[in-house]
Short mmCIF file of C-alpha atoms in Angstrom, two decimals:
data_model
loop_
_atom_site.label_atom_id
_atom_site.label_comp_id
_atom_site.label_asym_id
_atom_site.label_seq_id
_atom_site.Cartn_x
_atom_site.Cartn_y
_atom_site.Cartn_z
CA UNK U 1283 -11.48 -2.96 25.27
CA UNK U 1284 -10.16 -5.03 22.21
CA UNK U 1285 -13.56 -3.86 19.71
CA UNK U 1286 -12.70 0.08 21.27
CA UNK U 1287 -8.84 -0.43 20.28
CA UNK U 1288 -9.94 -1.92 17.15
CA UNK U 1289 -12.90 0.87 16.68
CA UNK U 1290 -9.89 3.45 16.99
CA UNK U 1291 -7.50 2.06 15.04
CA UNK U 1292 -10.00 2.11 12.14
CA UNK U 1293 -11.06 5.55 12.42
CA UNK U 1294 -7.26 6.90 12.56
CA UNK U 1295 -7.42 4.44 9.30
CA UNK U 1296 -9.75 6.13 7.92
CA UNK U 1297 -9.97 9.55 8.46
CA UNK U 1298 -7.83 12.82 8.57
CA UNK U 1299 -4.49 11.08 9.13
CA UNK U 1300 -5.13 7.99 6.88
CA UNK U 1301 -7.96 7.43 3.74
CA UNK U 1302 -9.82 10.74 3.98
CA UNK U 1303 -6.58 12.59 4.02
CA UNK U 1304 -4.87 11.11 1.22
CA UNK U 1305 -7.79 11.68 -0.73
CA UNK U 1306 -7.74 15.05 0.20
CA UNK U 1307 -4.07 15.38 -0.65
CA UNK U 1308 -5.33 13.74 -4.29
CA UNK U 1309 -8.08 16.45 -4.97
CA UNK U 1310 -5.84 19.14 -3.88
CA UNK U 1311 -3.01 17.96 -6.56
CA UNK U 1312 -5.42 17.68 -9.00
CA UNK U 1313 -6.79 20.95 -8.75
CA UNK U 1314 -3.67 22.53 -8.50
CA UNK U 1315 -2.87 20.81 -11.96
CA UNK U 1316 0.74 20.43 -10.57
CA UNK U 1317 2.13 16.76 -10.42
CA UNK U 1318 3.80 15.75 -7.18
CA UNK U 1319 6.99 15.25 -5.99
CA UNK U 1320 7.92 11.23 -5.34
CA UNK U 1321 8.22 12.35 -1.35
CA UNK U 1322 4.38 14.04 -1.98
CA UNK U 1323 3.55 10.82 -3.82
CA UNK U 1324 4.50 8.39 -1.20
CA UNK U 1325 2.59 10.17 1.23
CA UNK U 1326 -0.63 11.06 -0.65
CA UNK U 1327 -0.20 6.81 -1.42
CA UNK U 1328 0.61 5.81 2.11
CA UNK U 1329 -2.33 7.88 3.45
CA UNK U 1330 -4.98 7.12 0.56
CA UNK U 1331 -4.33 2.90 0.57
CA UNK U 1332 -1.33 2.38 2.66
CA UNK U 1333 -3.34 2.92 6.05
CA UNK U 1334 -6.56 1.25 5.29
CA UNK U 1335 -4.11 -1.57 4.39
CA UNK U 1336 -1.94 -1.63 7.31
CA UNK U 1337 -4.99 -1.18 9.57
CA UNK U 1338 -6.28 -4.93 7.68
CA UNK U 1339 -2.85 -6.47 8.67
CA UNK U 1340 -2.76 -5.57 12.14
CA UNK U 1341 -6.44 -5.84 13.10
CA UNK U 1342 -6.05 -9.84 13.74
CA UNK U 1343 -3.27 -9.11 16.13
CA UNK U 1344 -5.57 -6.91 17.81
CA UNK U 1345 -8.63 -8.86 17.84
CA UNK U 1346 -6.13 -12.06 19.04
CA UNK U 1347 -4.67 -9.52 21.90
CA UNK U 1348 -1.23 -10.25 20.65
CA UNK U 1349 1.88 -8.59 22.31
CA UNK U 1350 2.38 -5.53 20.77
CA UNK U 1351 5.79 -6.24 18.82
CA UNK U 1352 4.03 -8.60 17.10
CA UNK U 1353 1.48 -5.95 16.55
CA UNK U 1354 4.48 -3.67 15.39
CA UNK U 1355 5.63 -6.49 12.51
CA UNK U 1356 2.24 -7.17 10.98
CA UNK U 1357 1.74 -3.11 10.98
CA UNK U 1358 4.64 -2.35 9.30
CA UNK U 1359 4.32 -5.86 6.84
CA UNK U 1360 0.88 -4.06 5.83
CA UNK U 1361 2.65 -0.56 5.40
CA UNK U 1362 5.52 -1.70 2.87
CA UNK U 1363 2.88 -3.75 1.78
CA UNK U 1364 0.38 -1.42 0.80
CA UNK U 1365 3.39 0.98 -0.68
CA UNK U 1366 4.01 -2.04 -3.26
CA UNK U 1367 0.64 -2.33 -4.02
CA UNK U 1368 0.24 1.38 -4.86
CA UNK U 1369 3.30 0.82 -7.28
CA UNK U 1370 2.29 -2.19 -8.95
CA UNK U 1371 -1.25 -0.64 -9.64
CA UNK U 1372 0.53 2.46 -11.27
CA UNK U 1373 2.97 -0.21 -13.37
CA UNK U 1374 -0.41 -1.86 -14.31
CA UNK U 1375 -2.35 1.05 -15.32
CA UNK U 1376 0.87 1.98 -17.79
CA UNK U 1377 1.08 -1.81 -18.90
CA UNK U 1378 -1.56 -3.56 -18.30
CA UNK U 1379 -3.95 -5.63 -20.44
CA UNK U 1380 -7.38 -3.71 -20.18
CA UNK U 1381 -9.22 -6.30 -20.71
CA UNK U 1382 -7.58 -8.74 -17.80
CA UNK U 1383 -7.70 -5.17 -15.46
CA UNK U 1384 -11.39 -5.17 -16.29
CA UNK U 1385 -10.94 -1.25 -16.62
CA UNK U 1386 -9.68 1.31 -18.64
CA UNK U 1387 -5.97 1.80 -18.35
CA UNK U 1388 -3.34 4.74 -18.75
CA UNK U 1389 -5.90 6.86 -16.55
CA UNK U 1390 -2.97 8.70 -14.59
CA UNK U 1391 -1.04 9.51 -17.87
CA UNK U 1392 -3.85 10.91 -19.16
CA UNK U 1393 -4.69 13.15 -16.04
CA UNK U 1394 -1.32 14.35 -15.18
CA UNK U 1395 -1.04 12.79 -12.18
CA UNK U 1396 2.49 12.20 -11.16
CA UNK U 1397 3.12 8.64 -10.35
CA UNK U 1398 6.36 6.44 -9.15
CA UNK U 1399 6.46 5.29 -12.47
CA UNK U 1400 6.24 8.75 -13.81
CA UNK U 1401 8.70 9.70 -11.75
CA UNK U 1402 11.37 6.95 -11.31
CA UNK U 1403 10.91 5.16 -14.61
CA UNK U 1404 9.27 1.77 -15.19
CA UNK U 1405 12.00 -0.33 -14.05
CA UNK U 1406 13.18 1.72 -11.08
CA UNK U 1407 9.25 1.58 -9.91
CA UNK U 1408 9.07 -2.51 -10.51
CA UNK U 1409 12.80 -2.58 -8.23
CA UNK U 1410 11.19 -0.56 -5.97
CA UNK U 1411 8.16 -2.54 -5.66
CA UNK U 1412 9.52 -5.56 -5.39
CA UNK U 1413 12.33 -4.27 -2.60
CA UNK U 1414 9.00 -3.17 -0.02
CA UNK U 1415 6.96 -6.39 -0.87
CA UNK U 1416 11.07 -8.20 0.26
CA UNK U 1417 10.51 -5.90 3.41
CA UNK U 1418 7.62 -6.49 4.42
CA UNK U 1419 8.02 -10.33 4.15
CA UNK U 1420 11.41 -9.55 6.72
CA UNK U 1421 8.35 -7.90 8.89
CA UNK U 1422 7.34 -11.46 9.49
CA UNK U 1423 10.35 -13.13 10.50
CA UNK U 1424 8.97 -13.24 13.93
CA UNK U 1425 5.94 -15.36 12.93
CA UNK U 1426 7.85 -17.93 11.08
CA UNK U 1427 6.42 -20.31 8.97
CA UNK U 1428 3.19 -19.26 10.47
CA UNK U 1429 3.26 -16.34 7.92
CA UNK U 1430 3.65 -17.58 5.01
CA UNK U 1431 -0.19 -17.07 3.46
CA UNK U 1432 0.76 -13.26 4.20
CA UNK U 1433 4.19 -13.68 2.21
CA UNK U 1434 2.49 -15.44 -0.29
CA UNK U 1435 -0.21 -12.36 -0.44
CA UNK U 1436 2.69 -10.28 -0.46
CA UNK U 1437 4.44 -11.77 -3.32
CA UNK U 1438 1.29 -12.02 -5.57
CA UNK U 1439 1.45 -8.05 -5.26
CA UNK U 1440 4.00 -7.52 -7.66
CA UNK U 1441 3.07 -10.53 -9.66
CA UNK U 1442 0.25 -9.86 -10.24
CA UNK U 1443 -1.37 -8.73 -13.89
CA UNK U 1444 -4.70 -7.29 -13.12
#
């Protein structure tokens, strides 16, 4: 029962509703040659990362057959977590060092793909990231000090300079 549940929460991950879907959402934008709107963004973001990442947070809690509002916490830790990780990759790709990234940078600026920091500004995307990595620490509360590798993952998201 607990590798099915885990099977299933992985493929709603994954496909239509999650990974696949964002991508999807991605292609279409580009092809349209029409940058999104910050609601369109923060879908096509939650769907393309935000899932795969949520489904990571919560898959302990499913392999250790915890109760399901602790399920609930680390879900939504890994949601607002993978929403500041989105942002602080578009804040790096505008100013990052290339050679730390390992990658060429300024790749969304240079495709017309609308961004948060496109959008809201560089600043207003940095608040922003660092107000859902604050939120998804609260999503631990219930864990305690238990948590506090995952805050300390969370943290490094916006601290981050690669």
């Amino acid at each position: 029962a607990v590798r099915a549940e885990l099977c299933r929460a992985l493929a709603r991950a994954a496909g239509a509703r999650g990974m696949c879907g964002g991508q999807m959402l991605d292609m279409l934008a580009e092809a349209a040659g029409q940058p999104l709107e910050e609601a369109e963004i923060g879908r096509l973001q939650l769907l393309k990362t935000g899932k795969l990442i949520e489904f990571s947070a919560e898959a302990g809690a499913i392999l250790g057959k915890a109760p399901i509002q602790l399920r609930h916490a680390l879900s939504a830790y890994g949601r607002d977590l993978g929403a500041a990780f989105q942002i602080a990759d578009d804040i790096l790709d505008v100013e990052g060092d290339p050679e730390l990234a390992g990658k060429a940078l300024q790749k969304d600026a240079d495709a017309g793909k609308g961004t948060f920091v496109s959008l809201m500004g560089l600043e207003r995307a940095k608040q922003q990231a660092e107000m859902l990595v604050a939120q998804a620490n609260e999503h631990l509360s219930c864990y305690g000090t238990e948590a506090n590798l995952l805050r300390a993952i969370a943290n490094y998201i916006t601290e981050r300079d690669r």
